[in-house]
Short mmCIF file of C-alpha atoms and ligand atoms in Angstrom, two decimals:
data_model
loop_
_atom_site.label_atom_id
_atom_site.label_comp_id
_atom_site.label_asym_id
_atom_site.label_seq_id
_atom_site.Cartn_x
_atom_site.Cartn_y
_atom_site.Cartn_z
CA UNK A 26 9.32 20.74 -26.65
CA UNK A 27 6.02 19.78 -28.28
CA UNK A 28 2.76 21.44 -26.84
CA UNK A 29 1.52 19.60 -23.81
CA UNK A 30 -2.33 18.52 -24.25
CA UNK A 31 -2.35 15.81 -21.05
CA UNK A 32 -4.10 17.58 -18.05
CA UNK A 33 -1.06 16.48 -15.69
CA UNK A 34 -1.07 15.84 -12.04
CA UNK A 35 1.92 18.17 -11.36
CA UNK A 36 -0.17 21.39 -12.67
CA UNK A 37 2.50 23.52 -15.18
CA UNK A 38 5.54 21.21 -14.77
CA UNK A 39 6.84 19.71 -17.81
CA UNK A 40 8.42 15.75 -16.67
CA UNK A 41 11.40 13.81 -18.32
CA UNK A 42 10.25 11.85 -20.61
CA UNK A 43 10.99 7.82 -20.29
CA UNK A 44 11.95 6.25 -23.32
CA UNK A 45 12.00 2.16 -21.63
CA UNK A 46 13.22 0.91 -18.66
CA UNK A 47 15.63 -2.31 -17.69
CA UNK A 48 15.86 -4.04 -14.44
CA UNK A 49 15.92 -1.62 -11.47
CA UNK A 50 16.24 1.20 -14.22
CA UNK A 51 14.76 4.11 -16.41
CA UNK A 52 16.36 5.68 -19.36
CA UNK A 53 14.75 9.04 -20.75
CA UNK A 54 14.50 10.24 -24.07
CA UNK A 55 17.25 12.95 -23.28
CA UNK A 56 20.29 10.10 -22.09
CA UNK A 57 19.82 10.06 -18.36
CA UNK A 58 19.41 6.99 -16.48
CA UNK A 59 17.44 6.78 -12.92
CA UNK A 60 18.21 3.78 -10.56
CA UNK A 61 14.60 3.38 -9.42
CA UNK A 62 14.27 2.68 -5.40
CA UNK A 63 10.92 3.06 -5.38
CA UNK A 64 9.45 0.87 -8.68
CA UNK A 65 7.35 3.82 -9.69
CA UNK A 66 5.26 4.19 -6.65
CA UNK A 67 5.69 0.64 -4.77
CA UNK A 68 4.97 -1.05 -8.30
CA UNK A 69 7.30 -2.41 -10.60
CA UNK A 70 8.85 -5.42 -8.27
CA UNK A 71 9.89 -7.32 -11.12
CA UNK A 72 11.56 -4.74 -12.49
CA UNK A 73 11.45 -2.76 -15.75
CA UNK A 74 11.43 -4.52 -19.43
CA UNK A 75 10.80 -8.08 -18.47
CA UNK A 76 10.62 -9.89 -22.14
CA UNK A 77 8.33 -13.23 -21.06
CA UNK A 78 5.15 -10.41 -18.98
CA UNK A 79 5.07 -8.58 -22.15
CA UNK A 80 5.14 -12.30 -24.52
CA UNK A 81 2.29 -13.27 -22.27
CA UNK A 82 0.20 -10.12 -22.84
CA UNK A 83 0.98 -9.84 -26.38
CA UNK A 84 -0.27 -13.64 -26.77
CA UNK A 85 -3.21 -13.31 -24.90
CA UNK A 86 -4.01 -9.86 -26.61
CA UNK A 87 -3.89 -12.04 -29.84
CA UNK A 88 -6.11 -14.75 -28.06
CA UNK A 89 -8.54 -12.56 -26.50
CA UNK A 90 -8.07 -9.54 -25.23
CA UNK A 91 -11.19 -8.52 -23.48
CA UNK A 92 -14.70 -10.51 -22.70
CA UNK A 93 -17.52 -9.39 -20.39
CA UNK A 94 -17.25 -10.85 -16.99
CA UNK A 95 -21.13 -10.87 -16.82
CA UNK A 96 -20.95 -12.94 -20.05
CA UNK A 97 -17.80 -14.97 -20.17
CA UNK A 98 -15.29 -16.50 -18.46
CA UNK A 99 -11.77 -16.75 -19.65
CA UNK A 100 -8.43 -18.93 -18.86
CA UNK A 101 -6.41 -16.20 -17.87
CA UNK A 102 -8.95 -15.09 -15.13
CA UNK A 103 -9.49 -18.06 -13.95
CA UNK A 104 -5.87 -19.23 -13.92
CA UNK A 105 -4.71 -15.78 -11.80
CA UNK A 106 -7.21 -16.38 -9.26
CA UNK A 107 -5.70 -19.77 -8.90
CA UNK A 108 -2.57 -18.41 -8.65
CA UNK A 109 -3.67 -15.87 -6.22
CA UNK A 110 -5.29 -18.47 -3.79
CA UNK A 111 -2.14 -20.34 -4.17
CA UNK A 112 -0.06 -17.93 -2.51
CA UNK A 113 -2.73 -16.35 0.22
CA UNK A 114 -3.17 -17.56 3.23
CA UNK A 115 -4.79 -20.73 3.85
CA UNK A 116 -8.44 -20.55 4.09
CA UNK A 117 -9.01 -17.85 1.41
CA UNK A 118 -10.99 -19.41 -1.36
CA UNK A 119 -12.13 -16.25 -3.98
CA UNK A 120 -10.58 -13.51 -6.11
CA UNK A 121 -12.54 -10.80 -7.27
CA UNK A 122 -10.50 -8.26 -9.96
CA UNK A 123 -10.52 -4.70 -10.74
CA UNK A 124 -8.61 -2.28 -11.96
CA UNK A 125 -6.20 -1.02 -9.51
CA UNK A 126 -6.52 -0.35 -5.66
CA UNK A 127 -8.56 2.13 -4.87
CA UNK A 128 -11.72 -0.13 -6.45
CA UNK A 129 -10.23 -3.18 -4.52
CA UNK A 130 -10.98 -1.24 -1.34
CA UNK A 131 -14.51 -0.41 -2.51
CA UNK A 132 -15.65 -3.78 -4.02
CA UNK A 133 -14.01 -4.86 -0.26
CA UNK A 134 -16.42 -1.72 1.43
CA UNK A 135 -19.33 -3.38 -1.05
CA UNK A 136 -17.99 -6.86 0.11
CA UNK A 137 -18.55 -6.08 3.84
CA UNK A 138 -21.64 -3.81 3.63
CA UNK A 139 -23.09 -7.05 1.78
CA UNK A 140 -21.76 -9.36 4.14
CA UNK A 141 -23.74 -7.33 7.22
CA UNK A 142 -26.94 -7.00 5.01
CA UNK A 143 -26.85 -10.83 4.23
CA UNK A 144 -26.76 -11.57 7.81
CA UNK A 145 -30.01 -9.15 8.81
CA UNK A 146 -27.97 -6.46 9.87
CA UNK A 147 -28.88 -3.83 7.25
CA UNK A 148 -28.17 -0.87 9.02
CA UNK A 149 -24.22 -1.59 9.21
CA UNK A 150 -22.31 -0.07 6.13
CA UNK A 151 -19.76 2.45 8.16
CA UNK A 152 -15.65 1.16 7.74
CA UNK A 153 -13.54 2.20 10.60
CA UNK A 154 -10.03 3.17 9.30
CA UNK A 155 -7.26 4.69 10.79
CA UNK A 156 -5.54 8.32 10.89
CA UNK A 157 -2.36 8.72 8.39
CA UNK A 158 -3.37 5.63 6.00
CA UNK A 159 -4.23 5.80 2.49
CA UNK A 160 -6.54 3.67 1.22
CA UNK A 161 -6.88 5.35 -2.50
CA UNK A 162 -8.17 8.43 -4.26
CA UNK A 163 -12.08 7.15 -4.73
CA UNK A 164 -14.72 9.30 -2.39
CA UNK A 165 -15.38 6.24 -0.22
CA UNK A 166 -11.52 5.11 0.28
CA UNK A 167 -10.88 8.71 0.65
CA UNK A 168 -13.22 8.77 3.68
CA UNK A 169 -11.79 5.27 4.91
CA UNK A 170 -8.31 7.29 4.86
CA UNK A 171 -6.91 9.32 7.35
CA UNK A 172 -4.15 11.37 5.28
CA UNK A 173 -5.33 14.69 6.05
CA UNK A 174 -3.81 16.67 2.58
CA UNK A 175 -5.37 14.37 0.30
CA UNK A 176 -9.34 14.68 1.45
CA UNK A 177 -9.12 18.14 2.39
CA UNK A 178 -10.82 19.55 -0.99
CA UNK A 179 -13.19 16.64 -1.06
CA UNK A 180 -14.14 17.10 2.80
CA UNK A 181 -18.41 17.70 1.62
CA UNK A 182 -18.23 14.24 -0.22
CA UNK A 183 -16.87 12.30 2.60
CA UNK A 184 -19.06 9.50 4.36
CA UNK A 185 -19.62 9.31 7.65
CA UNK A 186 -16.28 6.88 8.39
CA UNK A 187 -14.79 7.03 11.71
CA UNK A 188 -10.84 6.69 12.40
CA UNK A 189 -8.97 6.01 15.22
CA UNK A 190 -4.48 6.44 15.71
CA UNK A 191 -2.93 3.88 14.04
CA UNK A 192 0.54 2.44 16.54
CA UNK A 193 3.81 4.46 15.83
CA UNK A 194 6.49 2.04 17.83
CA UNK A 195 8.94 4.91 17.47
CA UNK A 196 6.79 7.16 19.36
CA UNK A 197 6.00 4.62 21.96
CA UNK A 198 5.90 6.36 25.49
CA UNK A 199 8.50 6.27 27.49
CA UNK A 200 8.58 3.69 30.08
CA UNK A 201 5.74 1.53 28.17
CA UNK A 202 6.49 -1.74 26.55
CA UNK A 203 6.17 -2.16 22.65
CA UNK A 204 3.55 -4.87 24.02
CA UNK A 205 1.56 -2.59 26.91
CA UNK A 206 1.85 0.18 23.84
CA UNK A 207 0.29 -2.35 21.16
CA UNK A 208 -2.26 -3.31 23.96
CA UNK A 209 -3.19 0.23 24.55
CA UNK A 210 -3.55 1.55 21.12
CA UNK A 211 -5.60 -1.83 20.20
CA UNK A 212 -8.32 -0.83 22.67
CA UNK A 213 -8.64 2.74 21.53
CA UNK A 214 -10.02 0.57 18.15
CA UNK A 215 -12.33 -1.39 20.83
CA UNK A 216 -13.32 2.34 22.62
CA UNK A 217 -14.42 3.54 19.19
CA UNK A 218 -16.36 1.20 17.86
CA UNK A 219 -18.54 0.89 20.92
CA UNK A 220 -18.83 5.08 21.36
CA UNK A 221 -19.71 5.00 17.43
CA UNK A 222 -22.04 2.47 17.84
CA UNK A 223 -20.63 -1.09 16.48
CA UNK A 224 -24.06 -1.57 15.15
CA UNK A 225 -24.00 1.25 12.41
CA UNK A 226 -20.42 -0.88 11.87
CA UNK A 227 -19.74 -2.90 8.94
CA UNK A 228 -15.94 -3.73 9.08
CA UNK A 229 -12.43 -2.18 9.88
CA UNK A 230 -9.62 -1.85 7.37
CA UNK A 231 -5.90 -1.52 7.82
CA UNK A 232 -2.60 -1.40 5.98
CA UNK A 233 -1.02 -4.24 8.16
CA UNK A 234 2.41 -2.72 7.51
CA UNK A 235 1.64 0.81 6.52
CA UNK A 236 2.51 2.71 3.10
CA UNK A 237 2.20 6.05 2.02
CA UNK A 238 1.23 6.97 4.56
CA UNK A 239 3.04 6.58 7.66
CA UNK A 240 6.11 5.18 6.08
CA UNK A 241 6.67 1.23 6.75
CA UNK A 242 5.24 1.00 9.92
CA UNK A 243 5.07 -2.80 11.40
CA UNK A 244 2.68 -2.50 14.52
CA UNK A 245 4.15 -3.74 18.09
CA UNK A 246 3.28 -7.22 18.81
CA UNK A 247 -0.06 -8.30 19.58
CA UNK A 248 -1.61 -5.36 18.09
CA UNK A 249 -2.97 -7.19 15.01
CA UNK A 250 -4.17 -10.22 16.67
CA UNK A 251 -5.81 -8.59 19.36
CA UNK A 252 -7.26 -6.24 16.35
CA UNK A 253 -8.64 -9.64 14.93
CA UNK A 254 -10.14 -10.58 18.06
CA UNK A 255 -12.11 -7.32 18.50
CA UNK A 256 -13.37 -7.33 14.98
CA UNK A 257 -14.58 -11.19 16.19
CA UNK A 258 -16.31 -10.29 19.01
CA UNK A 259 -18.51 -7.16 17.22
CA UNK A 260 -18.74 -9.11 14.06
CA UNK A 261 -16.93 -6.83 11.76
CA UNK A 262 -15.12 -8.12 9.38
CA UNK A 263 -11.28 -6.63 8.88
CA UNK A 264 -10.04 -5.43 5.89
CA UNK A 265 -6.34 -5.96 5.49
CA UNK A 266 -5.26 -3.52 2.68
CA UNK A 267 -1.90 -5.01 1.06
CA UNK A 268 -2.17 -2.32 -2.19
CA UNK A 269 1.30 -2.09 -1.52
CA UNK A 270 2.70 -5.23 1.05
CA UNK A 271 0.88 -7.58 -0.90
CA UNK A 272 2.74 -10.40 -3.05
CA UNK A 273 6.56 -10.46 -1.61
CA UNK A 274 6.95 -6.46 -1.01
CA UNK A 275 7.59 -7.25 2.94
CA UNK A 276 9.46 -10.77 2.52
CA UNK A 277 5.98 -12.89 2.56
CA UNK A 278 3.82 -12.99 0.39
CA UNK A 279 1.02 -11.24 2.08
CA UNK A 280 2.20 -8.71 5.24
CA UNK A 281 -0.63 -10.01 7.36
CA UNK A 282 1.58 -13.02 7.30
CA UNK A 283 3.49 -11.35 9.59
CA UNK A 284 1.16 -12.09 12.35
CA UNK A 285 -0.62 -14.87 13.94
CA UNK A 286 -4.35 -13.39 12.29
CA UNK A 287 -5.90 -14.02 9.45
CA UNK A 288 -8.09 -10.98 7.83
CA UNK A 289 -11.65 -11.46 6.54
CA UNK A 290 -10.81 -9.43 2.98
CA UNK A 291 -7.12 -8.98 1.22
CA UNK A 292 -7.24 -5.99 -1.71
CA UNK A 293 -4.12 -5.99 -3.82
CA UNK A 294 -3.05 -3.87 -6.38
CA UNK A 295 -0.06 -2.96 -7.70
CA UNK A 296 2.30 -5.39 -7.85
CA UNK A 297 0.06 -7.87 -8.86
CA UNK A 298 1.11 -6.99 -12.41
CA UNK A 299 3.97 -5.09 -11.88
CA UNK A 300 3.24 -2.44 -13.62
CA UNK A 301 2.93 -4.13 -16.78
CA UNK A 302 -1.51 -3.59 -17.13
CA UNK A 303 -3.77 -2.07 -14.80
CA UNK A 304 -4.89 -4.39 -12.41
CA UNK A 305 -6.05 -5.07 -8.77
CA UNK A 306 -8.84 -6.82 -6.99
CA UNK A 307 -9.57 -8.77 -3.25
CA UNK A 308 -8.96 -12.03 -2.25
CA UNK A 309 -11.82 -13.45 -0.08
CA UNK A 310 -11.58 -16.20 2.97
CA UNK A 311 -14.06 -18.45 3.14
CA UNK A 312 -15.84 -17.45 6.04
CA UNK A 313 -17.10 -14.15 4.29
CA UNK A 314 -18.36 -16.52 0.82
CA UNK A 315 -20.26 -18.84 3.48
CA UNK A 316 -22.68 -16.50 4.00
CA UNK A 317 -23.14 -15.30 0.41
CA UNK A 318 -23.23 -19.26 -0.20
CA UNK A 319 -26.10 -19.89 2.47
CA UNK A 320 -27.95 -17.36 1.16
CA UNK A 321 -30.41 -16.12 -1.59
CA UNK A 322 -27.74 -13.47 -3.22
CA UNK A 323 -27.63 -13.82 -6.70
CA UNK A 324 -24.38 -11.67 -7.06
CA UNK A 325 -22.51 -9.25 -5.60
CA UNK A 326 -23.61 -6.18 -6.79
CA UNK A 327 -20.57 -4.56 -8.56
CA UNK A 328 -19.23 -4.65 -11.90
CA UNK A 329 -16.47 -2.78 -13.67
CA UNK A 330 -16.04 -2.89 -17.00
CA UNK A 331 -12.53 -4.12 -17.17
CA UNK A 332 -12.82 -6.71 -14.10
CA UNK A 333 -10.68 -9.19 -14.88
CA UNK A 334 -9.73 -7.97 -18.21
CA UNK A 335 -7.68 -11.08 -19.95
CA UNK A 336 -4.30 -9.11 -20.93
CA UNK A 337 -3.88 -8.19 -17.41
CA UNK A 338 -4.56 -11.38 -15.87
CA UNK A 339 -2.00 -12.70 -18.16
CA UNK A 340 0.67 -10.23 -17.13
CA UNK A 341 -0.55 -11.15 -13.17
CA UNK A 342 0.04 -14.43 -14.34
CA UNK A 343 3.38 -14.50 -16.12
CA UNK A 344 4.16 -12.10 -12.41
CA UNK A 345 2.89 -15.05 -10.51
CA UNK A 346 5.09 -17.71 -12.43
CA UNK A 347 8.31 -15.21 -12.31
CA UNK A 348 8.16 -14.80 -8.47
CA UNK A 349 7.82 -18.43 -7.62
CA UNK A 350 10.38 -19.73 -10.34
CA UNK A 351 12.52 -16.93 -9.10
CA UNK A 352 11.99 -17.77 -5.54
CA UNK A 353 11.92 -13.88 -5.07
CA UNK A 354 9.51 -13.24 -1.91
CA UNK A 355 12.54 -15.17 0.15
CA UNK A 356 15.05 -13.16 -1.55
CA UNK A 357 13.02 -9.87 -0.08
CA UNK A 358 12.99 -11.53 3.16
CA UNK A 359 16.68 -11.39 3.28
CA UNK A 360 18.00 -8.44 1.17
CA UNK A 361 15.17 -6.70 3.23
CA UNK A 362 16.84 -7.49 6.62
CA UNK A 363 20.59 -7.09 5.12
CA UNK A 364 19.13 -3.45 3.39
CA UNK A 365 17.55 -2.49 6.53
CA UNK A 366 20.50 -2.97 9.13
CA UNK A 367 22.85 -1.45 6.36
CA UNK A 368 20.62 1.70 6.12
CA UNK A 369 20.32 1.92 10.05
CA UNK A 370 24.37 2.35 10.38
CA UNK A 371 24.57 4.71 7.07
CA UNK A 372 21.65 7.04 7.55
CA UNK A 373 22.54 8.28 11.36
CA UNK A 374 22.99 12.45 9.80
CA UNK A 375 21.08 15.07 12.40
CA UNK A 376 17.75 15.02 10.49
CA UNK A 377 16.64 10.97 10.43
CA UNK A 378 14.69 10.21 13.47
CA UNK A 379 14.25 6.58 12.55
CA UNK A 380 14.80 4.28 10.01
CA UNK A 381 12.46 1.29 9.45
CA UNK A 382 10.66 -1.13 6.99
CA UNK A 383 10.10 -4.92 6.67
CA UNK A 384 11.64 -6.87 3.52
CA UNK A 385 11.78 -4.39 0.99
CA UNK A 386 9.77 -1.58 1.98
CA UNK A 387 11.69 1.05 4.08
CA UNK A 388 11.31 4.19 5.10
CA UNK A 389 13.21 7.68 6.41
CA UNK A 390 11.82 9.81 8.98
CA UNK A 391 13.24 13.44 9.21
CA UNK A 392 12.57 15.29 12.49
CA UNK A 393 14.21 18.80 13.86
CA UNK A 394 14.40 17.47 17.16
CA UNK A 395 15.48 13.65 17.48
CA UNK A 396 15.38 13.79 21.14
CA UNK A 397 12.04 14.71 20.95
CA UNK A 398 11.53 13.31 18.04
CA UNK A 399 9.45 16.96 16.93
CA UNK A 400 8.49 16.99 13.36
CA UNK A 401 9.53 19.95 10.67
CA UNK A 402 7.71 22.40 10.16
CA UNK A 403 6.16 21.69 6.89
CA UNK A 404 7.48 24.73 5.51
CA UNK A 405 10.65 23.54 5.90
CA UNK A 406 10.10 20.76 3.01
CA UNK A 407 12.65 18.47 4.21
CA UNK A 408 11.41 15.50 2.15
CA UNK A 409 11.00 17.91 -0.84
CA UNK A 410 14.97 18.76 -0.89
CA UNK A 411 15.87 14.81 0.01
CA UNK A 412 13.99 13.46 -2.95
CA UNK A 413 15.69 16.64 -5.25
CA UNK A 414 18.92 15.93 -3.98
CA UNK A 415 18.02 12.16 -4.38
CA UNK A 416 17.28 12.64 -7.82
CA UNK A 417 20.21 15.07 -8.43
CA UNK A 418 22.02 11.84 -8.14
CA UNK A 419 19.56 10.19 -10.49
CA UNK A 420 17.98 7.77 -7.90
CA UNK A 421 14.26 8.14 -7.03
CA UNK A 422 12.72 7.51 -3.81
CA UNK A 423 9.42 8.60 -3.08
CA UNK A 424 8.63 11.58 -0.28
CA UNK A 425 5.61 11.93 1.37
CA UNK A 426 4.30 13.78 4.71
CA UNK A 427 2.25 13.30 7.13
CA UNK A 428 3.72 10.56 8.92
CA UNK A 429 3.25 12.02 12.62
CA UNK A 430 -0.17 13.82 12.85
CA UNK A 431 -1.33 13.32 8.63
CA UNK A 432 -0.01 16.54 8.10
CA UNK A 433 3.16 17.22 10.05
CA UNK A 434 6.36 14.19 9.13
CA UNK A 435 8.42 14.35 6.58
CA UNK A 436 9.56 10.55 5.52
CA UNK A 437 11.11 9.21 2.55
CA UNK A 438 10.13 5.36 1.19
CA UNK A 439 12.30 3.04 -0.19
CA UNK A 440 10.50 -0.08 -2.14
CA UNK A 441 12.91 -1.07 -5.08
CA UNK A 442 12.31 -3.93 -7.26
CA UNK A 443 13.28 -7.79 -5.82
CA UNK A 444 15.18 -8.30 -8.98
CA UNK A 445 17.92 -5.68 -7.37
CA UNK A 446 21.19 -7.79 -6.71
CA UNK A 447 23.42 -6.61 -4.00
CA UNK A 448 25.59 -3.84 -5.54
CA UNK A 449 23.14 -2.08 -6.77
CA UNK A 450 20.93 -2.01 -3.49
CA UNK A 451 24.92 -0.99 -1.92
CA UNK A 452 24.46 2.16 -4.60
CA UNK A 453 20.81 2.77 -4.05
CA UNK A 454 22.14 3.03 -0.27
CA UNK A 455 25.40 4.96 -0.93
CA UNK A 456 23.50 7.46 -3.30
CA UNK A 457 20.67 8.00 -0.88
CA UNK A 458 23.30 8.75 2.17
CA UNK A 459 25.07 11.20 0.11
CA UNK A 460 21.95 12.83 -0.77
CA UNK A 461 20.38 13.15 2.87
CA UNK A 462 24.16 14.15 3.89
CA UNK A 463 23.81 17.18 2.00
CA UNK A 464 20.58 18.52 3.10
CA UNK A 465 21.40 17.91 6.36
CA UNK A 466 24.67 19.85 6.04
CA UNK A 467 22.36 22.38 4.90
CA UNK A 468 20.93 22.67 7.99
CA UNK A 469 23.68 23.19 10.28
C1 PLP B 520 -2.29 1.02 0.73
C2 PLP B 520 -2.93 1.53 -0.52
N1 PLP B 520 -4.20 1.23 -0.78
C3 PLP B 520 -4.82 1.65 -1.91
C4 PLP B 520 -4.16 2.43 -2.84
C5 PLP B 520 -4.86 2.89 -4.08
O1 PLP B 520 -4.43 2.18 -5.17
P1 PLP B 520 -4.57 2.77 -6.68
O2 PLP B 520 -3.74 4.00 -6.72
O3 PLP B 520 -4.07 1.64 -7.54
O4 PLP B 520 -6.02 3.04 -6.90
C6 PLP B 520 -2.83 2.76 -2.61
C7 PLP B 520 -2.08 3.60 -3.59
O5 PLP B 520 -1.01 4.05 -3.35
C8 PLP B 520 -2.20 2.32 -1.42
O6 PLP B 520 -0.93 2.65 -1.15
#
């Protein structure tokens, strides 16, 4: 193998090499072929090789591939945005575009400090998150986030950002209703902000159905609209980060769809290109441009280089025009359910506590105890030997922990590309029982 000069992620470990992808699949340079359940990391949902994105990046390339946003404007920005606005929710009237999702979370931070500063309240820039979300791997989205492993190291660079628990309705108590338990953990957000001071508040941000993470967590009902009335009455605006639910992923096109709110600020990420550029960026409503509108502001402050960069604004594009003509985000909506109930009756070994997702996003929980539902021990590295045993079968799913305290919680996710047609989300399935099957036997 040649000499490795990339300064890699996984420190000393030499990767398979991918030599191109098709559909729900990756082939690597040595023959083997890995049914993707995860498109990369909750990415590729239109799949891998897709002929007319990389036409439409190749043409634009040719047009113009890059301008200044503080000089120029181009079609393909312009035309995304469009796009964008078309599928949001109604009353969101902006797009602004970076690079991925970690700077849509911090032009949305920027967005809402802004916001309290245009309306005389300059001493509000603090963002109220919640435990066991990930928000991205910048300082300030690190301190937004509440997954304890990844800002442990960068703990002295972390902003003064409180965090409250974010609703688990598999741990709901006993003897409460999803509702009273929705209720309750909604004004623990209402506690906080008034013991932290909702004056040294800016805005809140959460993943409306939850990632990384927690695993595919869909808060009880009423938890998000009584979330939305809180955020009302201490004029914060709320930050609804859909890095990952955002366009189809859940079986709408936004998550906070789910729910009878709208948000002040959408980032997105991710799927918005599927993978094919780096792109991301916020979608505003026009409450939040009002102010900038009644006011002096001349701009809003932040600027990356690549902001709206043309080639991937025509891939977002060409994504855009593929999911519509494809009517995919209502074929999520109903493979989700039909993967979902199918994965609830096949996944019922000793070690999965609860299975769970909306539309195509799913998730495995693995606890010692499912009567008490008691984490592993994280030296156990239960998701560790599901995702090698997973991949021993050349399907990859994506493992993560954390999901009960940001530490402790082993879970699996599950977010495979809308283009997947029945039999192969049946083998996805099939492969991924056979793999838990045998680390569960493991146990016994
Ligand atoms: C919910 C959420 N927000 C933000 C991010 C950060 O996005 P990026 O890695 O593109 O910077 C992620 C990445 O996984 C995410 O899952």
């Amino acid at each position: 193998m040649k000499r490795d000069f990339v300064f890699r992620r996984n420190w000393g470990e030499r990767l398979p090499r991918i030599s191109h992808g098709s559909g729900p699949y990756l082939h690597s340079a040595d023959g083997r072929t890995y049914l993707d359940a995860v498109g990369g990391i909750y990415v590729v949902n239109l799949g891998y090789g897709v002929a007319s994105i990389a036409e439409a990046m190749a043409k634009q390339a040719r047009e113009i591939a890059f301008v200044y946003g503080g000089n120029f404007e181009t079609d393909a920005e312009n035309d995304l945005a469009a796009a964008i606005i078309d599928l949001a929710p109604a009353g969101f009237e902006k797009v602004y575009f970076t690079s991925g999702g970690s700077e849509a979370n911090e032009v949305a931070f920027k967005i809402a400090r802004k916001y309290q500063m245009l309306g005389g309240q300059a001493e509000r820039w603090r963002i109220l998150g919640r435990w066991q979300s990930y928000h991205g791997a910048t300082m300030a989205t690190l301190s937004a986030g509440g997954k304890v492993s990844r800002r442990r190291e960068y703990r002295p660079y972390m902003l003064d950002f409180p965090r409250v628990t974010p609703p688990d309705p598999y741990r709901c108590p006993e003897g409460l209703s999803l509702q009273a338990y929705g209720r309750q953990c909604a004004d623990e957000v209402e506690r906080r902000i008034l013991q932290e001071d909702p004056a040294s508040l800016a805005a809140v941000i959460v993943e409306p159905i939850t990632g990384a993470g927690s695993g595919a967590i869909a808060p009880p009902p009423g938890y998000m609209e009584r979330l939305r009335e809180i955020c009302d009455r201490f004029d914060l605006l709320l930050i609804a980060d859909e890095v990952i639910t955002g366009f189809g992923r859940t079986g709408k096109p936004f998550a906070s769809q789910h729910f009878d709110m709208v948000p002040d600020i959408i980032p997105f990420g991710k799927g918005v290109s599927s993978g094919y550029a780096p792109l991301g960026g916020v979608v505003i409503h026009q409450r939040v441009i009002d102010r900038f509108d009644k006011s002096a502001a001349t701009g809003v402050f932040t600027g990356y280089t690549y902001s709206g960069h043309a080639v991937s604004c025509a891939a977002g594009l060409e994504v855009m025009r593929v999911l519509k003509a494809n009517r995919l985000v209502d074929k999520v909506a109903g493979d989700g359910d039909d993967l979902l109930a199918a994965a609830k009756d096949r996944l019922k070994q000793p070690i999965v506590g609860d299975v769970r997702g909306k539309g195509l996003l799913l998730a495995v929980e693995f606890v010692a105890d499912s009567k008490k539902k008691q984490p592993f021990p994280t030296s156990t590295r239960i998701q560790q030997k599901v995702v090698a045993a997973a991949l021993k079968r050349d399907i990859l799913v994506r493992g993560e922990t954390g999901a009960f305290d940001g530490e402790l919680g082993d879970h699996i996710l599950l977010a495979p590309p809308f283009i997947c047609e029945k039999p192969v989300l049946s083998d996805m399935l099939d492969r991924l029982a056979d793999a838990i099957d045998e680390v569960s036997k493991a146990r016994r």
